[in-house]
PDB file of C-alpha atoms in Angstrom:
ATOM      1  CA  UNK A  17      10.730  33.486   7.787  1.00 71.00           C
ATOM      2  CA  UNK A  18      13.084  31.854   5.448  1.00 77.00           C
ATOM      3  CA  UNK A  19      14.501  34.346   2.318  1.00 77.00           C
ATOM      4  CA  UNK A  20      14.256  32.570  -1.346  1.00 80.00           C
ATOM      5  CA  UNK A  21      16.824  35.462  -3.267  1.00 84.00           C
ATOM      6  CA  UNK A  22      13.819  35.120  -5.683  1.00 87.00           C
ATOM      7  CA  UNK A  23      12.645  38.854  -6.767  1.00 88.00           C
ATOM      8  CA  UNK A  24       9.104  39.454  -9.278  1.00 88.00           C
ATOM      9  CA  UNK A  25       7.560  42.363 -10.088  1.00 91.00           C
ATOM     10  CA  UNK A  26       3.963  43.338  -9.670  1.00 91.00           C
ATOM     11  CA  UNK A  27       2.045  43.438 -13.383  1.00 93.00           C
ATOM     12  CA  UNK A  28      -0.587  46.230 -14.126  1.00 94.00           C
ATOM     13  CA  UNK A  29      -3.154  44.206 -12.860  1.00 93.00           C
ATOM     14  CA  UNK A  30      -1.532  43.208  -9.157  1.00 91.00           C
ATOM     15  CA  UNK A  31      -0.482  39.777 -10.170  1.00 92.00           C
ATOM     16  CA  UNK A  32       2.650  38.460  -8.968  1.00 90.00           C
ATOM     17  CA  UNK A  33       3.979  34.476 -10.099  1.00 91.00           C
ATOM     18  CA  UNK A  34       5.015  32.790  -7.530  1.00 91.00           C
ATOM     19  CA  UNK A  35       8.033  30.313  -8.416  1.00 91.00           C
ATOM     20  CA  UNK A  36       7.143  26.686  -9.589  1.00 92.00           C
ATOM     21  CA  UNK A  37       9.355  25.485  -6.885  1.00 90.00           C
ATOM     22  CA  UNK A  38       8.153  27.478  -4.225  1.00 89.00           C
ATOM     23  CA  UNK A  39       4.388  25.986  -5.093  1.00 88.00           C
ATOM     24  CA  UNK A  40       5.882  22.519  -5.676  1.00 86.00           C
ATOM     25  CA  UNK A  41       7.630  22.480  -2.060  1.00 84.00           C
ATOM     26  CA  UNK A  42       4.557  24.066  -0.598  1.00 83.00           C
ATOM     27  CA  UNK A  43       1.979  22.030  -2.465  1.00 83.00           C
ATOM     28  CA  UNK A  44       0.411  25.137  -3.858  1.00 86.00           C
ATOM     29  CA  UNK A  45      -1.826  23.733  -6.522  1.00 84.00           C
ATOM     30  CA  UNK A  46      -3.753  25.808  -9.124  1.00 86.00           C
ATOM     31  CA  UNK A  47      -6.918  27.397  -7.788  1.00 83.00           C
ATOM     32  CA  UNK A  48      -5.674  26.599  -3.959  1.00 82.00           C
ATOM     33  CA  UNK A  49      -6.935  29.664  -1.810  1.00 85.00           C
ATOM     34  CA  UNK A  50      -4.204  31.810  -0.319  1.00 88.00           C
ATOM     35  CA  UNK A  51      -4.639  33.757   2.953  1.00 87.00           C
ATOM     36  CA  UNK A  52      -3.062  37.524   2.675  1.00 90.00           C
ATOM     37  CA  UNK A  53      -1.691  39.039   5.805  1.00 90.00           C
ATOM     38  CA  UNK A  54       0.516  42.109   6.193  1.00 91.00           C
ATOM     39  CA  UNK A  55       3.077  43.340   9.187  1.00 89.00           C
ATOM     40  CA  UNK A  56       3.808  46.289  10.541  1.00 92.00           C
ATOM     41  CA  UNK A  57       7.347  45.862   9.455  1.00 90.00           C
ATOM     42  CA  UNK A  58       5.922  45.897   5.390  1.00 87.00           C
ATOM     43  CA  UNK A  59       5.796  42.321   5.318  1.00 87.00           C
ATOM     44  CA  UNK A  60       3.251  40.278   2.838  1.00 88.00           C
ATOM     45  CA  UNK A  61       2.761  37.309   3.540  1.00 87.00           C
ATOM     46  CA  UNK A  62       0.610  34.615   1.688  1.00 88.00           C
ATOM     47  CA  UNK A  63      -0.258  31.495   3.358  1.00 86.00           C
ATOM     48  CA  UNK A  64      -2.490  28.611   2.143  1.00 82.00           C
ATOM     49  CA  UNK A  65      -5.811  28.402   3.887  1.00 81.00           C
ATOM     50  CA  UNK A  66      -7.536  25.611   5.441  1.00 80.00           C
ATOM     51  CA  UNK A  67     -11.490  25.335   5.484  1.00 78.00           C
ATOM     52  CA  UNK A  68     -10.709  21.856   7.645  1.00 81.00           C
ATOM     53  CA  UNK A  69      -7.902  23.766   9.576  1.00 79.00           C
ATOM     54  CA  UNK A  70     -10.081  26.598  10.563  1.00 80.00           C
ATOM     55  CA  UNK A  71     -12.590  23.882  11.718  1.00 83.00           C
ATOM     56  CA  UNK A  72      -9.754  21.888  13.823  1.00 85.00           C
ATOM     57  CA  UNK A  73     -12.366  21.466  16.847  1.00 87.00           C
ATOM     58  CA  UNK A  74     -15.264  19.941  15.235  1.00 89.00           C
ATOM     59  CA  UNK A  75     -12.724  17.791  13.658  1.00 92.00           C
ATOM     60  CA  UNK A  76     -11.499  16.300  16.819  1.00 92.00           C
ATOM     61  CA  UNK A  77     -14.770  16.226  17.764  1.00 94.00           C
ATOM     62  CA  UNK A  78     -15.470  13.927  14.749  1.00 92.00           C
ATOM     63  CA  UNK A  79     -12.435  11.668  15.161  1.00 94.00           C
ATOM     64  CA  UNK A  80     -13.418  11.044  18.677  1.00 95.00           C
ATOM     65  CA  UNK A  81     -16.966   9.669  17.894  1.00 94.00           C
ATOM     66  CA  UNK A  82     -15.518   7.993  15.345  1.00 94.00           C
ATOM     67  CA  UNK A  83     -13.053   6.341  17.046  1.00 94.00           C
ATOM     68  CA  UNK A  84     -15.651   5.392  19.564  1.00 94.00           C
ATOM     69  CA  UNK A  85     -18.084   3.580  16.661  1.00 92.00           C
ATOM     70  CA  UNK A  86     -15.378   2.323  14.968  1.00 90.00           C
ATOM     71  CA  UNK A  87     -12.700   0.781  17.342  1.00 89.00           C
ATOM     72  CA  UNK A  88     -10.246   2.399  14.653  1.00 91.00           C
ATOM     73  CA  UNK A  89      -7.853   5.307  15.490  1.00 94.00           C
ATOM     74  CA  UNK A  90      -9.338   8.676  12.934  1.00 95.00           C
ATOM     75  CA  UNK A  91      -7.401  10.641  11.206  1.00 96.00           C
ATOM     76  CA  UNK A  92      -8.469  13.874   9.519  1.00 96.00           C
ATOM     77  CA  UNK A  93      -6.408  15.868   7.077  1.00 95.00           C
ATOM     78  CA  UNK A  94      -6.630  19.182   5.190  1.00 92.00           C
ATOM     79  CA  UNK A  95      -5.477  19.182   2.053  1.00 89.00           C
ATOM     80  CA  UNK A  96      -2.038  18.940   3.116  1.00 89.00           C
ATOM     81  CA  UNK A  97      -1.251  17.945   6.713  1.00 91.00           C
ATOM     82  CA  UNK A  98      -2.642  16.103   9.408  1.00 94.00           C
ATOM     83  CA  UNK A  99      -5.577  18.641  11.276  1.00 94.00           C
ATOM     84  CA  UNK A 100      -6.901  16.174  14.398  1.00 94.00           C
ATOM     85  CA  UNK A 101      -6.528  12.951  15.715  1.00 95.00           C
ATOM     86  CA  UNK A 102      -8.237  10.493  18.113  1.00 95.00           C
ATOM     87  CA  UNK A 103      -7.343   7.032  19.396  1.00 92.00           C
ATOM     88  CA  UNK A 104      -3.491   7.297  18.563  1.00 90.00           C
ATOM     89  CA  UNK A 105      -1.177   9.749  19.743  1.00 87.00           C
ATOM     90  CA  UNK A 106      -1.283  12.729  18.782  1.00 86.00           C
ATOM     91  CA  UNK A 107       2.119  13.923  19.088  1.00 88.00           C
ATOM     92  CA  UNK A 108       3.376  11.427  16.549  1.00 91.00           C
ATOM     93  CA  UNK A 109       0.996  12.591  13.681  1.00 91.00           C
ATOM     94  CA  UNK A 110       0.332  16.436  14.387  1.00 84.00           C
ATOM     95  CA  UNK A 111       1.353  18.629  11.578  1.00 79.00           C
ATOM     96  CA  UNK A 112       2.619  15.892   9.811  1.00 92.00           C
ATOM     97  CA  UNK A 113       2.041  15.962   5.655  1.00 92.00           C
ATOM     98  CA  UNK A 114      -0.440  13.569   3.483  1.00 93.00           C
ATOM     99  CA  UNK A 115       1.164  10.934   1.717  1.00 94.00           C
ATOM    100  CA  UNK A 116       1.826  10.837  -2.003  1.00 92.00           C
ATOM    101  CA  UNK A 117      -0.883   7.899  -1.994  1.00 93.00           C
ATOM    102  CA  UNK A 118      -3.680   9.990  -0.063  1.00 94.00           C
ATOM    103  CA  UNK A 119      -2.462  12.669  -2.437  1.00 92.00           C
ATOM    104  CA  UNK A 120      -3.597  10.757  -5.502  1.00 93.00           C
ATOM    105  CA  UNK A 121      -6.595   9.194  -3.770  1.00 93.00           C
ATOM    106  CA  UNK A 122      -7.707  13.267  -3.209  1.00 93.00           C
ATOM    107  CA  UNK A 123      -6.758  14.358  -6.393  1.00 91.00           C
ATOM    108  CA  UNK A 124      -9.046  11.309  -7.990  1.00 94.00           C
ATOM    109  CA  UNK A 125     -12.325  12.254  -5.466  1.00 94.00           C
ATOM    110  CA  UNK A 126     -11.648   8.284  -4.395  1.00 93.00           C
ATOM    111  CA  UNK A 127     -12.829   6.230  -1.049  1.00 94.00           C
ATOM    112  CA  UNK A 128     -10.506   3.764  -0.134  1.00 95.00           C
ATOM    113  CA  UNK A 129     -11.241  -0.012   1.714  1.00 94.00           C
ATOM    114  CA  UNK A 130      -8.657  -1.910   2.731  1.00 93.00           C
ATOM    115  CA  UNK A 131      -9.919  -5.640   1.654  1.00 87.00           C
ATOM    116  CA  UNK A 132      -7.136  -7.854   2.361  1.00 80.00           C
ATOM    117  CA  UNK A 133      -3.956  -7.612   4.578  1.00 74.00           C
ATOM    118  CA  UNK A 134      -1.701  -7.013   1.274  1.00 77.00           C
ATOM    119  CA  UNK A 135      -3.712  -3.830   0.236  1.00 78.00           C
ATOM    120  CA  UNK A 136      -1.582  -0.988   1.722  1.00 84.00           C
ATOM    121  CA  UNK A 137      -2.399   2.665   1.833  1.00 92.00           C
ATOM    122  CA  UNK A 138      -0.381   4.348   4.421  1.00 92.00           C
ATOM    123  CA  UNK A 139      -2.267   8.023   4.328  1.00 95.00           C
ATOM    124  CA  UNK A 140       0.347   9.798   6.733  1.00 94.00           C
ATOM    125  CA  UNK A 141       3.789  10.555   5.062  1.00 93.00           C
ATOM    126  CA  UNK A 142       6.655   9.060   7.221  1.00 91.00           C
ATOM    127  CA  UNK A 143       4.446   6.677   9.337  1.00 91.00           C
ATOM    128  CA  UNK A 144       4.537   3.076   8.111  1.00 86.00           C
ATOM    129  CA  UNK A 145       0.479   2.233   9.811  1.00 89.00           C
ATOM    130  CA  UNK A 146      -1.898   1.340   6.965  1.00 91.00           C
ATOM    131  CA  UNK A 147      -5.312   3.037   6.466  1.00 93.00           C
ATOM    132  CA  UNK A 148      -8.414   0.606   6.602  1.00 93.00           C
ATOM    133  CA  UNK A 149     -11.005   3.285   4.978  1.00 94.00           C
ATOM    134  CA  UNK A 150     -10.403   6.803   3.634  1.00 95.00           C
ATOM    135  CA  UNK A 151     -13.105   9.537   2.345  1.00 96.00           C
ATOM    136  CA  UNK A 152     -12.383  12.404   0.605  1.00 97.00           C
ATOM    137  CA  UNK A 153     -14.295  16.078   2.027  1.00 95.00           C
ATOM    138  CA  UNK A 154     -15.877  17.578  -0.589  1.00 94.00           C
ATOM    139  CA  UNK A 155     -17.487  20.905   0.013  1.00 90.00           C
ATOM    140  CA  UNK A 156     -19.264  22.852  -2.966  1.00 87.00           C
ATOM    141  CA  UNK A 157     -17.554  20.123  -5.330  1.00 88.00           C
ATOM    142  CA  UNK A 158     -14.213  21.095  -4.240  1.00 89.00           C
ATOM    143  CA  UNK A 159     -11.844  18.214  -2.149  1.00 91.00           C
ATOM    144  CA  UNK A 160     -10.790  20.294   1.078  1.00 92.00           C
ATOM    145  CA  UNK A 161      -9.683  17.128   2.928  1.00 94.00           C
ATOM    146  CA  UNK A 162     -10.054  13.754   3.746  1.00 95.00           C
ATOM    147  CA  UNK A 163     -10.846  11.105   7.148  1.00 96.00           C
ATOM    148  CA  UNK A 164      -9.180   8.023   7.661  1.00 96.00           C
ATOM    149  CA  UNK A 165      -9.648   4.723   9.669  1.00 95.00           C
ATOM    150  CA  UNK A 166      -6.009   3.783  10.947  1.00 94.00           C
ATOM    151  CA  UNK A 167      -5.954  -0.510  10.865  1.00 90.00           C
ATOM    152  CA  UNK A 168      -6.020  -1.757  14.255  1.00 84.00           C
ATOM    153  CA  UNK A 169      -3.459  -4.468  12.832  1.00 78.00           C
ATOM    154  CA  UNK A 170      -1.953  -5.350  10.044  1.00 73.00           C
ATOM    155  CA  UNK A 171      -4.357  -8.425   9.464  1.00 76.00           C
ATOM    156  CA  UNK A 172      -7.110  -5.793   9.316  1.00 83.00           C
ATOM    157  CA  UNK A 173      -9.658  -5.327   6.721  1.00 88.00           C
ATOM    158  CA  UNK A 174     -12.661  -3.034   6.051  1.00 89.00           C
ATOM    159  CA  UNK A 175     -16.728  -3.609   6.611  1.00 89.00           C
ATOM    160  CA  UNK A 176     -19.627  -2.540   5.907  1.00 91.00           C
ATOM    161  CA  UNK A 177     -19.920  -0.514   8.836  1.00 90.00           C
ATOM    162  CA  UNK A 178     -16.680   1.268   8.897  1.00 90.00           C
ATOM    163  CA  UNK A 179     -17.255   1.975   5.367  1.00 92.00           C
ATOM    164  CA  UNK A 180     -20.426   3.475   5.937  1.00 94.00           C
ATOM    165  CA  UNK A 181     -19.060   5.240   8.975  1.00 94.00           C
ATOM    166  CA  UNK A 182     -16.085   6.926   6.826  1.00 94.00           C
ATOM    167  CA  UNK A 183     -18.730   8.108   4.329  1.00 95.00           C
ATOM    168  CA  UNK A 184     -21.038   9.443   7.352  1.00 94.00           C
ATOM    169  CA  UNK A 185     -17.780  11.432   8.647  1.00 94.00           C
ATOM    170  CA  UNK A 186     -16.667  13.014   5.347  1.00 95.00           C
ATOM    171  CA  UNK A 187     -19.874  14.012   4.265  1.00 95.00           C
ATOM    172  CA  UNK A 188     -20.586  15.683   7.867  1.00 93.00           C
ATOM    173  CA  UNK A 189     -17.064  17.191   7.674  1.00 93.00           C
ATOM    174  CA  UNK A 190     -18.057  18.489   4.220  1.00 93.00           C
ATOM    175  CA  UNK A 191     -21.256  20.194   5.103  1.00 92.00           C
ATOM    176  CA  UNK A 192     -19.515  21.696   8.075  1.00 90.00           C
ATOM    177  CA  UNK A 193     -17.186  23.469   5.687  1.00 88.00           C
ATOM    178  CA  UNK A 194     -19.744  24.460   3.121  1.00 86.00           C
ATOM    179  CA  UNK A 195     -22.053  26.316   6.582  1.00 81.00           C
TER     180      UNK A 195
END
């Protein structure tokens, strides 16, 4: 655990503000839910939750049968990071953040198709490999994620049937969360 120096009080009601840059660093967006766990040493500690996190298994699950249709490496995120993988390796994505692109893709409740080799949507930050189709996860109306098809190559582009596989996994993935 890391100290800020940054001290706030508790209002009458319980509420405490947490910094602007401590939610801009940590991606803490209005109306993001916050786990709440204590220590035995006096500790609080808030940390953001993950309905696709806490579902990490059937996610996997997912990306492998999805990898298996589409001949594409799967990639599905939380809102934040990088939750499973199949058909790449997994060391070199794990944990890794979104990228500002998949960001704005999320925040716009937007599927992406990559339909020509100059289109370029690289969904994972720090790793230059393009997405060929990405789906937000909505669950209850609320984006909790997205799944992307990595391009096999960089001459790559999207059809029909990895488009309607992409909508097939995020909609699964999104009724998982909601049950």
């Amino acid at each position: 655990m890391k100290a800020t120096g940054i001290v706030r009080r508790i209002d009458d009601l319980g509420r405490v503000v947490i910094p602007k840059e401590i939610r801009r660093t940590m991606r803490i967006r209005e109306g993001d839910p916050l786990e709440i766990y204590t220590s035995s040493e006096g500790e609080v500690i808030f940390k953001k939750y993950s309905a696709i996190g806490e579902m990490a298994g059937n996610a996997t699950q997912v990306a492998d049968i999805m990898t298996k249709l589409s001949g594409c490496p799967v990639v599905v995120f939380d809102r934040d990071h990088v939750v499973a993988v199949a058909g790449a390796q997994k060391k070199e994505f794990n944990e890794r953040r979104i990228s500002q692109g998949l960001e704005d893709l999320l925040e716009n409740r937007k599927t992406y198709l990559r339909k020509g080799p100059d289109a370029k949507l690289a969904p994972v930050e720090g790793i230059d490999r393009p997405a060929l189709a990405c789906a937000p996860i909505l669950s209850s109306g609320d984006v909790t994620g997205a799944v992307a098809f990595l391009a096999p190559s960089n001459e790559s582009t999207a059809n029909d049937i990895q488009e309607n596989l992409i909508q097939a996994a995020s909609q699964f993935l999104g009724k998982q969360v909601e049950d």
